[in-house]
Tab-separated table of C-alpha atoms and ligand atoms in Angstrom:
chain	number	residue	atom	x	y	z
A	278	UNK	CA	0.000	0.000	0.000
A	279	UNK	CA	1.172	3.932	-1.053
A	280	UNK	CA	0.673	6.286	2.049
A	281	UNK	CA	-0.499	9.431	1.360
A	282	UNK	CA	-0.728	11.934	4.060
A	283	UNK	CA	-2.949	14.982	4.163
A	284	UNK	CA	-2.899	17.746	7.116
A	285	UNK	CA	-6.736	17.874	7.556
A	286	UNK	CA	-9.907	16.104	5.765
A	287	UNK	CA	-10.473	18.499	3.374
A	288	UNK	CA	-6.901	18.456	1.400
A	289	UNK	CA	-7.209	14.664	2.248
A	290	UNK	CA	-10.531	15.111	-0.205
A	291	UNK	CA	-9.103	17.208	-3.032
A	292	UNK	CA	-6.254	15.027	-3.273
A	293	UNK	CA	-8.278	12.042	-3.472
A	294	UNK	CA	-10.588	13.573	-6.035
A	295	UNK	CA	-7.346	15.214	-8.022
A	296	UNK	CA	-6.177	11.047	-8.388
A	297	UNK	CA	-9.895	10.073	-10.016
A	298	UNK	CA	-9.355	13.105	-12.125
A	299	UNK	CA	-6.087	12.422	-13.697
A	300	UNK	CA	-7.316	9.328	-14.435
A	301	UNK	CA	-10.150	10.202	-15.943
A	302	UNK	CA	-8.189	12.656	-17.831
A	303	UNK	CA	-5.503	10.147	-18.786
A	304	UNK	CA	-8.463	7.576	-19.652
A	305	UNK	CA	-11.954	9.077	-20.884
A	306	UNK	CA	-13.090	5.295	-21.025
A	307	UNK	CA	-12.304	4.635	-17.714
A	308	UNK	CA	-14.461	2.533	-15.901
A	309	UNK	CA	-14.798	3.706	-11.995
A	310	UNK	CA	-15.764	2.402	-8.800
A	311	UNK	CA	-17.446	4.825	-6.180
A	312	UNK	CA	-18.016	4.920	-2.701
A	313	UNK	CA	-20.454	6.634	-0.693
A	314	UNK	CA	-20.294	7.864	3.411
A	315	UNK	CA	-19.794	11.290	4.610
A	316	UNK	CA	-16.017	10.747	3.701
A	317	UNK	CA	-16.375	11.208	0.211
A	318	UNK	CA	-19.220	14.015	-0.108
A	319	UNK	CA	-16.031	16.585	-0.547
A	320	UNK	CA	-14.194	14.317	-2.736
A	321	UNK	CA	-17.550	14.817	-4.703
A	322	UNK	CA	-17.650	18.106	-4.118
A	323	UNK	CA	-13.992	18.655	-5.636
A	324	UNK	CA	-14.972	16.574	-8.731
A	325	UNK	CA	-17.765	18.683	-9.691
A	326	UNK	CA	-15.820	21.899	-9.358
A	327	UNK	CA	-13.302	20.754	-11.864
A	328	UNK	CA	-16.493	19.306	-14.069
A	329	UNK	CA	-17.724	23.165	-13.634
A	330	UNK	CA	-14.190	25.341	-13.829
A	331	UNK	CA	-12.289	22.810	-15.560
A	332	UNK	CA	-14.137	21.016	-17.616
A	333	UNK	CA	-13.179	17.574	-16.344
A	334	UNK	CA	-15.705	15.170	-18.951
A	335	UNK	CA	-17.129	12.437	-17.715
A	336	UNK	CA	-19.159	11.717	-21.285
A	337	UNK	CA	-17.352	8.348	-21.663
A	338	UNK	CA	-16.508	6.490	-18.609
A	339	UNK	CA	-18.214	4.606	-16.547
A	340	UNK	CA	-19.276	4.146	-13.250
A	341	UNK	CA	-20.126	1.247	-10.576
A	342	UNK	CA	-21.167	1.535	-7.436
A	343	UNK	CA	-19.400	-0.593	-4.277
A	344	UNK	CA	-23.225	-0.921	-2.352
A	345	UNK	CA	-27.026	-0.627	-2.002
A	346	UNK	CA	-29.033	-0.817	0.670
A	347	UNK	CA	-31.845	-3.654	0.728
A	348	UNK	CA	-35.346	-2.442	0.263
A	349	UNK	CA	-35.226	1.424	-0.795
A	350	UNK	CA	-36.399	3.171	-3.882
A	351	UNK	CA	-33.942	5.321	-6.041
A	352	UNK	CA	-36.061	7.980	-4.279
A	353	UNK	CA	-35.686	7.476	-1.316
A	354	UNK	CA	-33.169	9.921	0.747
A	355	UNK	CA	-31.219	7.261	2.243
A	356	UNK	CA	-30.572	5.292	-0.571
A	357	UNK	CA	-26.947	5.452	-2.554
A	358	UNK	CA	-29.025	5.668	-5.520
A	359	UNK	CA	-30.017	9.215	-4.224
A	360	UNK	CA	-26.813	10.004	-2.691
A	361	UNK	CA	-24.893	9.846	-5.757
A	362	UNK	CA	-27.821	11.572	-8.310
A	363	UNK	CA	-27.667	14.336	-5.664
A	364	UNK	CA	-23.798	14.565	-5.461
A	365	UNK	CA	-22.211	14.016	-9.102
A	366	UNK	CA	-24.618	12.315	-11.634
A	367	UNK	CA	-26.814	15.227	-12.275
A	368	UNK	CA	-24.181	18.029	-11.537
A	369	UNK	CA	-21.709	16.478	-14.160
A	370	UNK	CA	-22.363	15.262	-17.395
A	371	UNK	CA	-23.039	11.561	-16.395
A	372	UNK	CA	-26.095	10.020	-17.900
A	373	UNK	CA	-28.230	7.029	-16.256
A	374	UNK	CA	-26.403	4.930	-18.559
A	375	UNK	CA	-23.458	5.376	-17.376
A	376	UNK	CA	-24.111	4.690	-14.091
A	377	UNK	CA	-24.730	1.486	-11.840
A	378	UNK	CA	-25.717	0.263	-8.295
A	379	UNK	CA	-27.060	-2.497	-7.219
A	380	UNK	CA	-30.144	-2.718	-7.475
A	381	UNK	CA	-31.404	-2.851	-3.560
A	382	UNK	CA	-35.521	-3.282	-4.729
A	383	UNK	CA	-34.990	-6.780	-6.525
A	384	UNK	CA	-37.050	-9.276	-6.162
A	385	UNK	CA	-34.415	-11.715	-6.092
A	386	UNK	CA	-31.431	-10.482	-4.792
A	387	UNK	CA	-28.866	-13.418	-5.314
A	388	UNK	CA	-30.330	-13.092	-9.315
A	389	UNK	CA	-29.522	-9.346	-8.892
A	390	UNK	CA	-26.123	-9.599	-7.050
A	391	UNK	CA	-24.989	-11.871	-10.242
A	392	UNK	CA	-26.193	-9.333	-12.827
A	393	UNK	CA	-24.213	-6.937	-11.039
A	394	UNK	CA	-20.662	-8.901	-11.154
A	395	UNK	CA	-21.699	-10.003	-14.824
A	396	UNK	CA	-21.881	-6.317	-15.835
A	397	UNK	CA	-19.235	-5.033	-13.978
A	398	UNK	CA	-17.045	-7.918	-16.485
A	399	UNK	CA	-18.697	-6.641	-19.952
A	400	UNK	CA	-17.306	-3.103	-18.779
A	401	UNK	CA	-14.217	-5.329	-18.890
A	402	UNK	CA	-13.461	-4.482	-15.149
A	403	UNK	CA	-12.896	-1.653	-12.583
A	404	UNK	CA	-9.623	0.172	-13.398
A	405	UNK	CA	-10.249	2.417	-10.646
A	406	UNK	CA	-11.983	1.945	-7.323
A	407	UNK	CA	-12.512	5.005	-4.604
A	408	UNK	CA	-13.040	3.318	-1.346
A	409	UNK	CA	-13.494	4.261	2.174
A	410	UNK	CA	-13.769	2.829	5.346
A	411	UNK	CA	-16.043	1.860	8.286
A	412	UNK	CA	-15.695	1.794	11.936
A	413	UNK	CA	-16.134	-1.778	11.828
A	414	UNK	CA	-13.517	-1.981	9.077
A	415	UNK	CA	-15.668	-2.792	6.275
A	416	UNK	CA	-14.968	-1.895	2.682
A	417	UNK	CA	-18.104	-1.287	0.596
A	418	UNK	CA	-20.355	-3.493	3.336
A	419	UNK	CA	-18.228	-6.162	4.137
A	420	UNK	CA	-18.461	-6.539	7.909
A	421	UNK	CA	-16.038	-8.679	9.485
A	422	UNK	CA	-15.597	-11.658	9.434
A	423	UNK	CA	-15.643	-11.218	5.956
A	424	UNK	CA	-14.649	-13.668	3.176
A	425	UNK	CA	-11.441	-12.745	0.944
A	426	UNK	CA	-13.269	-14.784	-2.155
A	427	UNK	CA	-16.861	-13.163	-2.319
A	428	UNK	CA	-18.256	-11.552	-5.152
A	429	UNK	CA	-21.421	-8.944	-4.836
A	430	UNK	CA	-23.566	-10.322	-2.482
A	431	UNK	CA	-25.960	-9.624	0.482
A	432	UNK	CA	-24.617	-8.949	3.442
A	433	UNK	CA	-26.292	-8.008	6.916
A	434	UNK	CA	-25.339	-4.890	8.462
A	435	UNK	CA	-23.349	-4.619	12.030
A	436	UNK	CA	-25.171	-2.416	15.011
A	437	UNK	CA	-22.272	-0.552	14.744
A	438	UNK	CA	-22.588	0.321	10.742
A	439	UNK	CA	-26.470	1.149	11.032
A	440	UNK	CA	-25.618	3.383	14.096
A	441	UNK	CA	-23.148	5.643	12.113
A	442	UNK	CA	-25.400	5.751	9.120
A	443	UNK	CA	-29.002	6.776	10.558
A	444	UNK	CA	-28.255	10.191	9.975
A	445	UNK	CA	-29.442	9.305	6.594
A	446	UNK	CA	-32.815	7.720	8.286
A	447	UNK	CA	-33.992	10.828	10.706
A	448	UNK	CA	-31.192	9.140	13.258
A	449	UNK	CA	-33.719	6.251	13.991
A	450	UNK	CA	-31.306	3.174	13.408
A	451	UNK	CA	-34.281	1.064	13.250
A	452	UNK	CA	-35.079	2.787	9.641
A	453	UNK	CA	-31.592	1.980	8.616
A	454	UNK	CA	-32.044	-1.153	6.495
A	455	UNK	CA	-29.736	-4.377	8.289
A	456	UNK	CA	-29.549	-5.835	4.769
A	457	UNK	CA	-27.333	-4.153	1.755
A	458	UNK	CA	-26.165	-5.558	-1.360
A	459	UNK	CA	-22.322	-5.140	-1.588
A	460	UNK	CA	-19.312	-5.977	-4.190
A	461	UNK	CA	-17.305	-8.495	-2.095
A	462	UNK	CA	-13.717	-8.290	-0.932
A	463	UNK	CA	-12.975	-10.207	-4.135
A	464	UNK	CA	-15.020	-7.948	-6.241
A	465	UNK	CA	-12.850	-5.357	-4.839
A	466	UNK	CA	-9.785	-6.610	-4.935
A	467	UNK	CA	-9.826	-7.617	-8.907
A	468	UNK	CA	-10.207	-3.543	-9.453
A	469	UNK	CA	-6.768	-2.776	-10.838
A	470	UNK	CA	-6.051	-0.083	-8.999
A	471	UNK	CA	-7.787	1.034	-5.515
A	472	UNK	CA	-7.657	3.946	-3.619
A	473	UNK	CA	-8.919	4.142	-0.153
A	474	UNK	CA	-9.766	7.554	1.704
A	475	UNK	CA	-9.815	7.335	5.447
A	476	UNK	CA	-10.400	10.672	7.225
A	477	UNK	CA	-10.941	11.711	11.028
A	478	UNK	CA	-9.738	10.150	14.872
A	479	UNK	CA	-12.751	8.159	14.977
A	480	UNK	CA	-11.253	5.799	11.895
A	481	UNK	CA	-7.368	5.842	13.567
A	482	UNK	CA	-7.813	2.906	15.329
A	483	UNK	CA	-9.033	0.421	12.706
A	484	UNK	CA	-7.342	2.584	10.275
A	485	UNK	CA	-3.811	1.134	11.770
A	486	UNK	CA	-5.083	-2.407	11.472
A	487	UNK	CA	-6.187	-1.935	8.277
A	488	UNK	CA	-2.432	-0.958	7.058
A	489	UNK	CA	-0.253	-2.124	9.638
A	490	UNK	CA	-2.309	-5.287	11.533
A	491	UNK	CA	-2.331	-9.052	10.142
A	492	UNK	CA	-4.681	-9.571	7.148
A	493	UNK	CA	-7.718	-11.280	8.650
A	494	UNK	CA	-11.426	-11.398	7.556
A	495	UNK	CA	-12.069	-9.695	11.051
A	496	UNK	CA	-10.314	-6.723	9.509
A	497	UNK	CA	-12.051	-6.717	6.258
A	498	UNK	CA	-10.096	-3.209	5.043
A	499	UNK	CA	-6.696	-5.463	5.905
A	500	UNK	CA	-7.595	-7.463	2.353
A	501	UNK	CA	-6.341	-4.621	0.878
A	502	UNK	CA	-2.978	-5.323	2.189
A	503	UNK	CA	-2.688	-7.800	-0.514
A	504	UNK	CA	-4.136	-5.758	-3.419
A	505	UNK	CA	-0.466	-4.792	-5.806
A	506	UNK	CA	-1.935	-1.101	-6.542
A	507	UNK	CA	-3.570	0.583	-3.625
A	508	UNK	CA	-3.245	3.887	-2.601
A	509	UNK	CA	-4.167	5.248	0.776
A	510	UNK	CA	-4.953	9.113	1.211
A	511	UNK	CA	-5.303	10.376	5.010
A	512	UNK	CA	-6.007	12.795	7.152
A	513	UNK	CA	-3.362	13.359	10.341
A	514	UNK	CA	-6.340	12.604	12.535
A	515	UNK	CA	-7.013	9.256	11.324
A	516	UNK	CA	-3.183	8.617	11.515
A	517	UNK	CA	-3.503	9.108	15.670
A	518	UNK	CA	-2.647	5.685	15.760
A	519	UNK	CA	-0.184	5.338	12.723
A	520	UNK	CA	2.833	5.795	14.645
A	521	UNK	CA	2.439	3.202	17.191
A	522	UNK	CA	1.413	0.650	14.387
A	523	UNK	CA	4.894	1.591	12.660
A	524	UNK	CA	6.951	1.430	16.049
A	525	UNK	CA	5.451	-2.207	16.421
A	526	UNK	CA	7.777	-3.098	13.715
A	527	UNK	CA	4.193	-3.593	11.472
A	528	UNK	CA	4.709	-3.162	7.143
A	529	UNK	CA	3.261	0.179	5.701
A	530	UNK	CA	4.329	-1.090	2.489
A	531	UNK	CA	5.706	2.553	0.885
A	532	UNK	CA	5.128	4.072	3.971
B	868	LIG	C1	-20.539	3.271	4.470
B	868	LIG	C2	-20.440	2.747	3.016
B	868	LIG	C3	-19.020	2.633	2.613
B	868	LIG	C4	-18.287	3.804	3.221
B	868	LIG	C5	-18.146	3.589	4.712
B	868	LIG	C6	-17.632	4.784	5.478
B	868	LIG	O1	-21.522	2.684	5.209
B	868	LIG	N1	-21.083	1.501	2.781
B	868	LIG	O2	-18.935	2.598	1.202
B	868	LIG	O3	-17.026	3.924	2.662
B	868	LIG	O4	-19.357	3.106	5.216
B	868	LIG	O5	-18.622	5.724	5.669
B	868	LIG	P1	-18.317	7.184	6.225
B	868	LIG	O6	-17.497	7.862	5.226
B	868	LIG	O7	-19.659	7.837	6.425
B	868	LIG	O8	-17.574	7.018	7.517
């Protein structure tokens, strides 16, 4: 894994969204994975202003979503469907076909979860995947103890996970779905490159097992440790814990 440090969140953000754009300058075609979480709303943020006062294009690429939650309408305010309308579909110049995400209303989610992986291989693969990261240590939804091997899939959502996300649901964490479709840690870890934002003291501590600890499905984030092309942008906050892993003698990789 490539460290990249950042003083605070928000140059943690442009920096992250600078990377997507240089790629999407250096490949129109390119085919990107997004994340969603109030980590990346000013990585969105940044990406639109350079759609507005730079022209970045998005006209060709594409775009695939890491997760869905189970049982809510495009509509609905809580949904990543929404999110993502509401934060860079309809402020650049990305059209509905461009863009996927699981598709949490299916009737038949296993049926869905394959349609997803199959379409994600006719757009011949993510060259680019944005990720960020959970308290729990998931990546996209994949709570620990999470399988290394597992393709999009439906996963059931930690306490922990629906707690930090019912801001989206009026903070009742009984309106925050417990089921979400998800890319799995193999899904992931077949993008050919990755790059995984991880701002604020409240991440530190799972953010140094997630560079620095052993890779174990209890850590799902650690997975990445094995990925060859996977950048990691932080804040100094969520390094709090950084030095300590690195004193233990633990492998930043190009630290
Ligand atoms: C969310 C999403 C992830 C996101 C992570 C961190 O629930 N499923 O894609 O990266 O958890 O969220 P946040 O940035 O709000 O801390």
């Amino acid at each position: 894994m490539h460290l990249l440090r950042t003083p605070r969140e928000a140059q943690a953000a442009v920096l992250a969204a600078e990377i997507i754009a240089r790629e999407l300058v250096l490949n129109p075609r390119l085919v990107l994975g997004l994340a969603t979480g109030r980590t990346m709303e000013p990585v969105y943020a940044h990406l639109v202003h350079l759609h507005r006062v730079n022209g970045l294009d998005f006209s060709r690429c594409r775009t695939f979503n890491l997760d869905e939650y189970a049982g809510l309408p495009p509509s609905h305010p809580g949904s990543y469907h929404h999110y993502m309308a509401e934060r860079l579909f309809r402020p650049v110049n990305l059209l509905p076909e461009q863009v996927a995400l699981p598709d949490g209303m299916a009737p038949d989610l296993p049926a869905e979860c394959r349609r997803y992986e199959a379409l994600i291989e006719q757009a011949g693969g993510i060259d680019f995947l944005l990720l960020g990261l959970g308290q729990t240590g998931h990546i996209g939804f994949n709570e620990p103890p999470a399988a290394f091997d597992s393709r999009t899939h439906a996963a059931r959502l930690l306490p922990l996970t629906r707690k930090h996300n019912a801001d989206q649901f009026g903070d009742n964490v009984h309106a925050v779905p417990a089921t979400a479709l998800t890319m799995g840690i193999g899904t992931i870890l077949d993008a050919r490159r990755c790059l995984l934002l991880v701002t604020g003291a409240k991440k530190a501590a799972i953010l140094a097992q997630v560079l620095a600890g052993p890779v174990t499905p209890q850590v799902p984030g650690s997975a990445l440790q094995r990925h060859p092309d996977c950048q990691v942008v932080v804040d100094e906050a969520a390094m709090l814990h950084g030095h300590q892993a690195c004193d233990a003698g633990a492998s930043f990789g190009k630290w």
